[in-house]
Amino acid sequence: QVQLRESGGGLVQAGDSLRLSCAASGPSITPYLMAWFRQAPGKERIFVASINWDSRRTEYADSVQGRFITSRDNAMNTLDLQMNSLKPDDTAVYYCALDLRTTESQSQKRSVSDYNVWGQGTQVTVSS
């Protein structure tokens, strides 16, 4: 099974930018829907962004719309999340995820239960 590993998290100040990367090992990610989720202390894991297999469709949570951009490089087996104008409310552990059941599709999914493969998470902390 494909394995995912996030990197790029850290401590930044409000207004700063940060780029997260998700590297996949094993089978190619090419046909699969992928997404980013985040989980703040004491909160449920929630949807951040998703991108379909051929990058024709992306979706974003309202809270990050216009500030975050997700992209993928299937040849490199990577998924990225560019985060701009970071706010303290963005503080969370960020996870990348993959849906093995959605292949070569334009559909988008926002529920944790829709995704089968998860990375270990990377901490992002934004100070005021």
mmCIF file of C-alpha atoms in Angstrom:
data_model
loop_
_atom_site.group_PDB
_atom_site.id
_atom_site.type_symbol
_atom_site.label_atom_id
_atom_site.label_comp_id
_atom_site.label_asym_id
_atom_site.label_seq_id
_atom_site.Cartn_x
_atom_site.Cartn_y
_atom_site.Cartn_z
ATOM 1 C CA GLN A 1 0.000 0.000 0.000
ATOM 2 C CA VAL A 2 1.137 3.546 -0.699
ATOM 3 C CA GLN A 3 2.599 5.387 2.308
ATOM 4 C CA LEU A 4 2.487 9.146 2.889
ATOM 5 C CA ARG A 5 4.853 11.368 4.874
ATOM 6 C CA GLU A 6 4.348 15.082 5.510
ATOM 7 C CA SER A 7 7.132 17.590 6.032
ATOM 8 C CA GLY A 8 7.629 21.347 6.201
ATOM 9 C CA GLY A 9 5.779 22.241 9.381
ATOM 10 C CA GLY A 10 7.185 24.618 11.948
ATOM 11 C CA LEU A 11 6.726 27.727 14.055
ATOM 12 C CA VAL A 12 5.959 30.949 12.189
ATOM 13 C CA GLN A 13 4.457 34.355 12.880
ATOM 14 C CA ALA A 14 1.073 35.591 11.706
ATOM 15 C CA GLY A 15 1.267 36.782 8.117
ATOM 16 C CA ASP A 16 4.101 34.426 7.210
ATOM 17 C CA SER A 17 4.041 31.719 4.564
ATOM 18 C CA LEU A 18 4.872 28.046 4.794
ATOM 19 C CA ARG A 19 4.950 25.181 2.320
ATOM 20 C CA LEU A 20 4.037 21.663 3.345
ATOM 21 C CA SER A 21 4.984 18.643 1.285
ATOM 22 C CA CYS A 22 3.630 15.117 1.254
ATOM 23 C CA ALA A 23 5.895 12.461 -0.214
ATOM 24 C CA ALA A 24 4.438 9.134 -1.272
ATOM 25 C CA SER A 25 6.325 5.871 -1.388
ATOM 26 C CA GLY A 26 5.235 2.629 -2.961
ATOM 27 C CA PRO A 27 2.558 2.616 -5.681
ATOM 28 C CA SER A 28 2.011 5.737 -7.766
ATOM 29 C CA ILE A 29 -0.505 8.337 -6.581
ATOM 30 C CA THR A 30 -1.424 9.161 -10.178
ATOM 31 C CA PRO A 31 -5.099 8.045 -10.311
ATOM 32 C CA TYR A 32 -6.176 9.032 -6.802
ATOM 33 C CA LEU A 33 -8.014 11.883 -5.154
ATOM 34 C CA MET A 34 -5.838 13.491 -2.478
ATOM 35 C CA ALA A 35 -6.468 16.001 0.271
ATOM 36 C CA TRP A 36 -5.155 17.943 3.240
ATOM 37 C CA PHE A 37 -6.785 17.895 6.668
ATOM 38 C CA ARG A 38 -5.842 19.539 9.939
ATOM 39 C CA GLN A 39 -6.538 18.933 13.603
ATOM 40 C CA ALA A 40 -6.183 21.574 16.290
ATOM 41 C CA PRO A 41 -5.910 20.700 20.000
ATOM 42 C CA GLY A 42 -9.238 19.501 21.353
ATOM 43 C CA LYS A 43 -10.847 19.623 17.906
ATOM 44 C CA GLU A 44 -11.902 17.106 15.284
ATOM 45 C CA ARG A 45 -9.853 16.555 12.160
ATOM 46 C CA ILE A 46 -11.302 18.792 9.435
ATOM 47 C CA PHE A 47 -10.977 19.293 5.705
ATOM 48 C CA VAL A 48 -8.551 21.883 4.335
ATOM 49 C CA ALA A 49 -8.105 21.242 0.610
ATOM 50 C CA SER A 50 -8.401 18.542 -2.029
ATOM 51 C CA ILE A 51 -7.140 17.972 -5.546
ATOM 52 C CA ASN A 52 -8.236 15.425 -8.108
ATOM 53 C CA TRP A 53 -5.986 13.093 -10.041
ATOM 54 C CA ASP A 54 -5.251 15.349 -13.039
ATOM 55 C CA SER A 55 -5.348 18.669 -11.115
ATOM 56 C CA ARG A 56 -8.463 19.797 -13.012
ATOM 57 C CA ARG A 57 -10.375 20.397 -9.779
ATOM 58 C CA THR A 58 -9.389 21.744 -6.402
ATOM 59 C CA GLU A 59 -11.536 22.593 -3.401
ATOM 60 C CA TYR A 60 -10.785 24.553 -0.261
ATOM 61 C CA ALA A 61 -12.361 25.093 3.099
ATOM 62 C CA ASP A 62 -13.864 28.567 3.442
ATOM 63 C CA SER A 63 -11.388 29.384 6.188
ATOM 64 C CA VAL A 64 -8.385 28.986 3.862
ATOM 65 C CA GLN A 65 -9.866 30.049 0.518
ATOM 66 C CA GLY A 66 -7.633 32.606 -1.167
ATOM 67 C CA ARG A 67 -4.728 31.918 1.189
ATOM 68 C CA PHE A 68 -3.827 28.260 0.606
ATOM 69 C CA ILE A 69 -3.051 26.507 -2.669
ATOM 70 C CA THR A 70 -2.654 22.774 -3.093
ATOM 71 C CA SER A 71 -0.827 21.169 -5.995
ATOM 72 C CA ARG A 72 0.493 17.773 -6.981
ATOM 73 C CA ASP A 73 3.281 16.329 -9.070
ATOM 74 C CA ASN A 74 2.328 12.800 -10.012
ATOM 75 C CA ALA A 75 5.687 12.139 -11.661
ATOM 76 C CA MET A 76 7.448 12.975 -8.388
ATOM 77 C CA ASN A 77 4.758 11.320 -6.260
ATOM 78 C CA THR A 78 4.283 14.454 -4.169
ATOM 79 C CA LEU A 79 1.470 16.660 -2.904
ATOM 80 C CA ASP A 80 2.115 20.226 -1.714
ATOM 81 C CA LEU A 81 0.227 22.820 0.290
ATOM 82 C CA GLN A 82 1.349 26.430 -0.034
ATOM 83 C CA MET A 83 0.045 28.388 2.947
ATOM 84 C CA ASN A 84 0.099 32.181 2.789
ATOM 85 C CA SER A 85 -1.045 34.902 5.190
ATOM 86 C CA LEU A 86 -1.049 32.441 8.058
ATOM 87 C CA LYS A 87 -3.227 33.139 11.079
ATOM 88 C CA PRO A 88 -3.105 31.801 14.647
ATOM 89 C CA ASP A 89 -6.298 29.863 13.844
ATOM 90 C CA ASP A 90 -4.284 27.862 11.302
ATOM 91 C CA THR A 91 -2.327 26.262 14.143
ATOM 92 C CA ALA A 92 -2.852 22.506 13.908
ATOM 93 C CA VAL A 93 -1.329 19.212 12.925
ATOM 94 C CA TYR A 94 -1.640 18.928 9.152
ATOM 95 C CA TYR A 95 -2.212 15.596 7.439
ATOM 96 C CA CYS A 96 -2.181 14.527 3.822
ATOM 97 C CA ALA A 97 -4.579 11.810 2.740
ATOM 98 C CA LEU A 98 -5.412 9.645 -0.256
ATOM 99 C CA ASP A 99 -8.669 8.035 -1.375
ATOM 100 C CA LEU A 100 -8.040 4.650 -2.959
ATOM 101 C CA ARG A 101 -11.679 4.354 -4.019
ATOM 102 C CA THR A 102 -11.803 7.504 -6.153
ATOM 103 C CA THR A 103 -9.765 7.074 -9.325
ATOM 104 C CA GLU A 104 -9.524 9.222 -12.456
ATOM 105 C CA SER A 105 -12.523 11.207 -11.285
ATOM 106 C CA GLN A 106 -13.499 14.854 -10.930
ATOM 107 C CA SER A 107 -15.363 14.194 -7.690
ATOM 108 C CA GLN A 108 -14.204 15.813 -4.448
ATOM 109 C CA LYS A 109 -14.664 14.550 -0.902
ATOM 110 C CA ARG A 110 -14.387 16.402 2.398
ATOM 111 C CA SER A 111 -14.993 13.744 5.030
ATOM 112 C CA VAL A 112 -12.237 12.033 6.991
ATOM 113 C CA SER A 113 -14.034 8.724 6.473
ATOM 114 C CA ASP A 114 -13.683 9.024 2.687
ATOM 115 C CA TYR A 115 -9.916 8.659 2.810
ATOM 116 C CA ASN A 116 -8.002 5.431 3.264
ATOM 117 C CA VAL A 117 -4.326 6.391 3.500
ATOM 118 C CA TRP A 118 -2.910 8.984 5.874
ATOM 119 C CA GLY A 119 0.439 10.497 6.697
ATOM 120 C CA GLN A 120 1.712 10.890 10.239
ATOM 121 C CA GLY A 121 1.064 14.629 10.358
ATOM 122 C CA THR A 122 3.266 17.698 10.678
ATOM 123 C CA GLN A 123 2.819 20.458 13.266
ATOM 124 C CA VAL A 124 2.174 24.036 12.162
ATOM 125 C CA THR A 125 2.173 26.698 14.864
ATOM 126 C CA VAL A 126 1.342 30.325 14.069
ATOM 127 C CA SER A 127 2.060 32.932 16.734
ATOM 128 C CA SER A 128 0.346 36.314 17.004
#
